[in-house]
PDB file of C-alpha atoms and ligand atoms in Angstrom:
ATOM      1  CA  MET A   1     -62.266  10.884  42.084  1.00 74.00           C
ATOM      2  CA  SER A   2     -58.860  10.210  43.637  1.00 86.00           C
ATOM      3  CA  GLU A   3     -55.639  10.986  41.796  1.00 93.00           C
ATOM      4  CA  LEU A   4     -53.476   8.275  40.385  1.00 95.00           C
ATOM      5  CA  THR A   5     -50.112   7.605  41.937  1.00 96.00           C
ATOM      6  CA  THR A   6     -47.044   7.550  39.713  1.00 96.00           C
ATOM      7  CA  HIS A   7     -43.791   5.879  40.649  1.00 97.00           C
ATOM      8  CA  SER A   8     -40.635   6.605  38.734  1.00 95.00           C
ATOM      9  CA  GLY A   9     -36.976   6.215  39.565  1.00 96.00           C
ATOM     10  CA  ARG A  10     -34.582   9.157  39.748  1.00 95.00           C
ATOM     11  CA  LEU A  11     -31.311   8.710  37.883  1.00 97.00           C
ATOM     12  CA  ASP A  12     -29.395   9.420  41.076  1.00 98.00           C
ATOM     13  CA  ALA A  13     -26.795   6.893  42.152  1.00 98.00           C
ATOM     14  CA  THR A  14     -25.786   8.770  45.314  1.00 98.00           C
ATOM     15  CA  GLY A  15     -25.290   6.234  48.088  1.00 98.00           C
ATOM     16  CA  LEU A  16     -26.276   3.249  45.920  1.00 98.00           C
ATOM     17  CA  ARG A  17     -24.131   0.129  46.261  1.00 98.00           C
ATOM     18  CA  VAL A  18     -23.762  -1.427  42.835  1.00 98.00           C
ATOM     19  CA  GLY A  19     -22.244  -4.802  41.984  1.00 98.00           C
ATOM     20  CA  ILE A  20     -20.975  -5.343  38.450  1.00 98.00           C
ATOM     21  CA  VAL A  21     -20.289  -8.841  37.156  1.00 98.00           C
ATOM     22  CA  ALA A  22     -18.238  -8.880  33.957  1.00 98.00           C
ATOM     23  CA  ALA A  23     -17.416 -11.795  31.652  1.00 98.00           C
ATOM     24  CA  ARG A  24     -13.791 -11.857  30.479  1.00 98.00           C
ATOM     25  CA  PHE A  25     -14.570 -13.602  27.151  1.00 97.00           C
ATOM     26  CA  ASN A  26     -14.149 -10.946  24.411  1.00 97.00           C
ATOM     27  CA  GLU A  27     -12.355  -8.911  27.053  1.00 98.00           C
ATOM     28  CA  ALA A  28     -11.419  -5.962  24.820  1.00 98.00           C
ATOM     29  CA  ILE A  29     -15.140  -5.239  24.413  1.00 98.00           C
ATOM     30  CA  VAL A  30     -16.192  -6.029  27.966  1.00 98.00           C
ATOM     31  CA  GLU A  31     -13.501  -3.758  29.446  1.00 98.00           C
ATOM     32  CA  ARG A  32     -15.147  -0.872  27.579  1.00 98.00           C
ATOM     33  CA  LEU A  33     -18.562  -1.859  28.906  1.00 98.00           C
ATOM     34  CA  VAL A  34     -17.166  -1.920  32.453  1.00 98.00           C
ATOM     35  CA  SER A  35     -15.590   1.528  31.973  1.00 98.00           C
ATOM     36  CA  GLY A  36     -18.851   2.855  30.549  1.00 98.00           C
ATOM     37  CA  ALA A  37     -20.815   1.467  33.503  1.00 98.00           C
ATOM     38  CA  CYS A  38     -18.390   2.837  36.127  1.00 98.00           C
ATOM     39  CA  ASP A  39     -18.173   6.278  34.468  1.00 98.00           C
ATOM     40  CA  THR A  40     -21.958   6.514  34.275  1.00 98.00           C
ATOM     41  CA  LEU A  41     -22.369   5.523  37.924  1.00 98.00           C
ATOM     42  CA  ARG A  42     -19.789   8.128  39.007  1.00 98.00           C
ATOM     43  CA  ARG A  43     -21.408  10.844  36.884  1.00 98.00           C
ATOM     44  CA  HIS A  44     -24.696  10.085  38.640  1.00 98.00           C
ATOM     45  CA  GLY A  45     -23.220  10.347  42.109  1.00 98.00           C
ATOM     46  CA  ALA A  46     -21.934   6.888  43.035  1.00 98.00           C
ATOM     47  CA  LEU A  47     -18.691   6.570  44.964  1.00 98.00           C
ATOM     48  CA  ASP A  48     -15.973   4.187  43.796  1.00 98.00           C
ATOM     49  CA  SER A  49     -16.050   2.648  47.270  1.00 98.00           C
ATOM     50  CA  ASP A  50     -19.698   1.655  46.631  1.00 98.00           C
ATOM     51  CA  ILE A  51     -18.935  -0.101  43.332  1.00 98.00           C
ATOM     52  CA  ALA A  52     -17.625  -3.686  43.242  1.00 98.00           C
ATOM     53  CA  VAL A  53     -16.566  -5.419  40.023  1.00 98.00           C
ATOM     54  CA  ALA A  54     -16.296  -9.223  39.833  1.00 98.00           C
ATOM     55  CA  TRP A  55     -14.860 -10.975  36.764  1.00 98.00           C
ATOM     56  CA  VAL A  56     -15.941 -14.402  35.510  1.00 98.00           C
ATOM     57  CA  PRO A  57     -14.618 -16.448  32.553  1.00 98.00           C
ATOM     58  CA  GLY A  58     -17.621 -16.090  30.227  1.00 97.00           C
ATOM     59  CA  ALA A  59     -21.227 -14.975  30.019  1.00 98.00           C
ATOM     60  CA  PHE A  60     -22.408 -18.460  30.989  1.00 98.00           C
ATOM     61  CA  GLU A  61     -20.861 -17.924  34.445  1.00 98.00           C
ATOM     62  CA  LEU A  62     -22.511 -14.543  35.089  1.00 98.00           C
ATOM     63  CA  PRO A  63     -25.693 -15.793  36.843  1.00 98.00           C
ATOM     64  CA  VAL A  64     -23.964 -17.785  39.593  1.00 98.00           C
ATOM     65  CA  VAL A  65     -21.868 -14.816  40.678  1.00 98.00           C
ATOM     66  CA  LEU A  66     -24.810 -12.418  40.347  1.00 98.00           C
ATOM     67  CA  ARG A  67     -26.684 -14.766  42.649  1.00 98.00           C
ATOM     68  CA  ARG A  68     -23.876 -14.852  45.215  1.00 98.00           C
ATOM     69  CA  MET A  69     -23.579 -11.072  45.189  1.00 98.00           C
ATOM     70  CA  ALA A  70     -27.337 -10.729  45.567  1.00 98.00           C
ATOM     71  CA  ASP A  71     -27.345 -13.185  48.483  1.00 98.00           C
ATOM     72  CA  THR A  72     -24.888 -11.043  50.454  1.00 98.00           C
ATOM     73  CA  GLY A  73     -27.574  -8.357  50.800  1.00 98.00           C
ATOM     74  CA  ARG A  74     -24.835  -5.756  50.357  1.00 98.00           C
ATOM     75  CA  PHE A  75     -25.995  -4.409  46.974  1.00 98.00           C
ATOM     76  CA  ASP A  76     -28.876  -2.209  45.885  1.00 98.00           C
ATOM     77  CA  ALA A  77     -28.497  -3.186  42.235  1.00 98.00           C
ATOM     78  CA  LEU A  78     -26.433  -5.454  40.019  1.00 98.00           C
ATOM     79  CA  VAL A  79     -25.219  -5.087  36.444  1.00 98.00           C
ATOM     80  CA  ALA A  80     -24.300  -8.036  34.206  1.00 98.00           C
ATOM     81  CA  LEU A  81     -21.790  -7.219  31.472  1.00 98.00           C
ATOM     82  CA  GLY A  82     -20.517  -9.464  28.711  1.00 98.00           C
ATOM     83  CA  CYS A  83     -20.260  -9.981  24.993  1.00 98.00           C
ATOM     84  CA  VAL A  84     -21.509 -13.035  23.155  1.00 97.00           C
ATOM     85  CA  VAL A  85     -20.688 -13.125  19.438  1.00 96.00           C
ATOM     86  CA  ARG A  86     -22.617 -15.533  17.231  1.00 95.00           C
ATOM     87  CA  GLY A  87     -20.437 -18.242  15.727  1.00 86.00           C
ATOM     88  CA  ALA A  88     -21.016 -21.100  13.347  1.00 80.00           C
ATOM     89  CA  THR A  89     -22.510 -23.443  15.953  1.00 86.00           C
ATOM     90  CA  PRO A  90     -25.519 -23.268  18.316  1.00 89.00           C
ATOM     91  CA  HIS A  91     -23.148 -22.504  21.216  1.00 92.00           C
ATOM     92  CA  PHE A  92     -24.192 -18.822  21.064  1.00 93.00           C
ATOM     93  CA  ASP A  93     -27.810 -19.717  21.771  1.00 94.00           C
ATOM     94  CA  TYR A  94     -26.969 -21.778  24.834  1.00 96.00           C
ATOM     95  CA  VAL A  95     -24.569 -19.219  26.293  1.00 97.00           C
ATOM     96  CA  ALA A  96     -26.709 -16.150  25.559  1.00 97.00           C
ATOM     97  CA  GLY A  97     -29.979 -17.870  26.517  1.00 97.00           C
ATOM     98  CA  GLU A  98     -28.778 -19.260  29.842  1.00 97.00           C
ATOM     99  CA  CYS A  99     -27.049 -16.003  30.678  1.00 98.00           C
ATOM    100  CA  ALA A 100     -30.221 -13.970  30.083  1.00 98.00           C
ATOM    101  CA  SER A 101     -32.606 -16.327  31.859  1.00 98.00           C
ATOM    102  CA  GLY A 102     -30.176 -16.910  34.736  1.00 98.00           C
ATOM    103  CA  SER A 103     -29.741 -13.164  35.246  1.00 98.00           C
ATOM    104  CA  MET A 104     -33.493 -12.631  35.208  1.00 98.00           C
ATOM    105  CA  ALA A 105     -33.975 -15.459  37.696  1.00 98.00           C
ATOM    106  CA  VAL A 106     -31.696 -13.673  40.176  1.00 98.00           C
ATOM    107  CA  ALA A 107     -33.676 -10.453  39.777  1.00 98.00           C
ATOM    108  CA  ARG A 108     -37.008 -12.225  40.219  1.00 98.00           C
ATOM    109  CA  GLU A 109     -35.991 -14.481  43.088  1.00 97.00           C
ATOM    110  CA  LEU A 110     -34.214 -11.807  45.127  1.00 97.00           C
ATOM    111  CA  GLY A 111     -36.309  -8.789  44.129  1.00 97.00           C
ATOM    112  CA  LEU A 112     -33.117  -6.975  43.187  1.00 98.00           C
ATOM    113  CA  PRO A 113     -32.515  -5.021  39.971  1.00 98.00           C
ATOM    114  CA  VAL A 114     -30.200  -6.934  37.644  1.00 98.00           C
ATOM    115  CA  ALA A 115     -29.498  -4.862  34.545  1.00 98.00           C
ATOM    116  CA  PHE A 116     -28.585  -6.821  31.437  1.00 98.00           C
ATOM    117  CA  GLY A 117     -25.609  -5.277  29.672  1.00 98.00           C
ATOM    118  CA  VAL A 118     -24.609  -8.390  27.791  1.00 98.00           C
ATOM    119  CA  LEU A 119     -24.119  -7.759  24.084  1.00 98.00           C
ATOM    120  CA  THR A 120     -25.529 -10.513  21.871  1.00 97.00           C
ATOM    121  CA  VAL A 121     -24.264  -9.726  18.398  1.00 97.00           C
ATOM    122  CA  ASP A 122     -23.583 -11.339  15.046  1.00 96.00           C
ATOM    123  CA  THR A 123     -20.237  -9.678  14.408  1.00 96.00           C
ATOM    124  CA  TRP A 124     -17.275  -8.123  16.191  1.00 96.00           C
ATOM    125  CA  ASP A 125     -18.043  -4.785  14.484  1.00 97.00           C
ATOM    126  CA  GLN A 126     -21.513  -4.742  16.018  1.00 97.00           C
ATOM    127  CA  ALA A 127     -19.907  -5.271  19.419  1.00 98.00           C
ATOM    128  CA  VAL A 128     -17.453  -2.380  18.872  1.00 98.00           C
ATOM    129  CA  GLU A 129     -20.337  -0.084  17.891  1.00 98.00           C
ATOM    130  CA  ARG A 130     -22.144  -0.878  21.159  1.00 98.00           C
ATOM    131  CA  ALA A 131     -19.113  -0.617  23.429  1.00 98.00           C
ATOM    132  CA  GLY A 132     -18.473   3.107  23.105  1.00 97.00           C
ATOM    133  CA  GLY A 133     -18.832   3.354  19.314  1.00 97.00           C
ATOM    134  CA  LYS A 134     -21.600   4.867  17.244  1.00 97.00           C
ATOM    135  CA  ALA A 135     -24.346   2.929  19.027  1.00 96.00           C
ATOM    136  CA  GLY A 136     -23.268   4.248  22.440  1.00 97.00           C
ATOM    137  CA  ASN A 137     -22.036   2.269  25.403  1.00 98.00           C
ATOM    138  CA  LYS A 138     -24.439  -0.451  26.506  1.00 98.00           C
ATOM    139  CA  GLY A 139     -22.511  -0.830  29.766  1.00 98.00           C
ATOM    140  CA  GLY A 140     -23.383   2.742  30.682  1.00 98.00           C
ATOM    141  CA  GLU A 141     -26.990   2.227  29.622  1.00 98.00           C
ATOM    142  CA  ALA A 142     -27.266  -0.904  31.754  1.00 98.00           C
ATOM    143  CA  ALA A 143     -25.836   0.956  34.760  1.00 98.00           C
ATOM    144  CA  LEU A 144     -28.490   3.652  34.360  1.00 98.00           C
ATOM    145  CA  ALA A 145     -31.225   1.027  34.097  1.00 98.00           C
ATOM    146  CA  ALA A 146     -29.946  -0.483  37.361  1.00 98.00           C
ATOM    147  CA  VAL A 147     -30.044   2.907  39.107  1.00 98.00           C
ATOM    148  CA  GLU A 148     -33.531   3.779  37.846  1.00 98.00           C
ATOM    149  CA  THR A 149     -34.922   0.381  38.829  1.00 98.00           C
ATOM    150  CA  ALA A 150     -33.326   0.519  42.302  1.00 98.00           C
ATOM    151  CA  ARG A 151     -34.880   3.947  42.853  1.00 98.00           C
ATOM    152  CA  VAL A 152     -38.345   2.937  41.705  1.00 98.00           C
ATOM    153  CA  LEU A 153     -38.236  -0.156  43.961  1.00 97.00           C
ATOM    154  CA  GLU A 154     -37.260   2.083  46.850  1.00 96.00           C
ATOM    155  CA  SER A 155     -40.347   4.247  46.239  1.00 95.00           C
ATOM    156  CA  PHE A 156     -42.826   1.551  47.323  1.00 95.00           C
TER     157      PHE A 156
HETATM  158  N1  INI B 201     -18.637 -16.610  26.436  1.00 59.88           N
HETATM  159  C1  INI B 201     -18.881 -15.303  26.194  1.00 59.88           C
HETATM  160  O1  INI B 201     -18.986 -14.507  27.158  1.00 59.88           O
HETATM  161  N2  INI B 201     -18.988 -14.852  24.923  1.00 59.88           N
HETATM  162  C2  INI B 201     -18.885 -15.678  23.839  1.00 59.88           C
HETATM  163  O2  INI B 201     -19.005 -15.189  22.696  1.00 59.88           O
HETATM  164  C3  INI B 201     -18.644 -17.052  24.068  1.00 59.88           C
HETATM  165  N3  INI B 201     -18.508 -17.962  22.947  1.00 59.88           N
HETATM  166  O3  INI B 201     -18.634 -17.527  21.796  1.00 59.88           O
HETATM  167  O4  INI B 201     -18.271 -19.137  23.109  1.00 59.88           O
HETATM  168  C4  INI B 201     -18.521 -17.501  25.409  1.00 59.88           C
HETATM  169  N4  INI B 201     -18.280 -18.801  25.670  1.00 59.88           N
HETATM  170  C5  INI B 201     -17.794 -19.240  26.958  1.00 59.88           C
HETATM  171  C6  INI B 201     -18.901 -19.520  27.956  1.00 59.88           C
HETATM  172  O5  INI B 201     -19.483 -18.308  28.429  1.00 59.88           O
HETATM  173  C7  INI B 201     -18.363 -20.266  29.186  1.00 59.88           C
HETATM  174  O6  INI B 201     -17.376 -19.490  29.812  1.00 59.88           O
HETATM  175  C8  INI B 201     -17.782 -21.629  28.815  1.00 59.88           C
HETATM  176  O7  INI B 201     -18.713 -22.395  28.081  1.00 59.88           O
HETATM  177  C9  INI B 201     -17.397 -22.419  30.108  1.00 59.88           C
HETATM  178  O8  INI B 201     -18.543 -22.649  30.926  1.00 59.88           O
END
């Protein structure tokens, strides 16, 4: 009987070109997610010269810029960062829903890892917890997911 083949991605960002798209809405939170993502990439071997950060007004605008970055062919992985806080109207659902499905569409259509580091929370406190507080830094976690996925794709 032949042995099974296992593919897994190393958490090594050496030489990886990573594009980060960050939504300025709730900027105090998103700045921390961007710092978390950049620090994590550096700690795993990425060079600053291989990291590009693009800012957009809000999470709704993330997919179009992710798509443009993906189309350049210059990136091995992308990271979407933002913070959508639920309000009193259904606006949250439209913004968060379109942002998530638009980001996934870029990943699927281009075959490129797009990590989803967009917080979708009920309260500001929940956002603080996830942006370097007691629940960690979801920007850093998304960056690691991007690296791992890029490496596993590379293994085929
Ligand atoms: N954008 C966010 O990134 N987070 C939010 O919480 C948010 N809220 O609550 O409205 C938000 N809205 C703006 C939206 O992303 C677009 O920028 C805007 O609708 C213009 O297209």
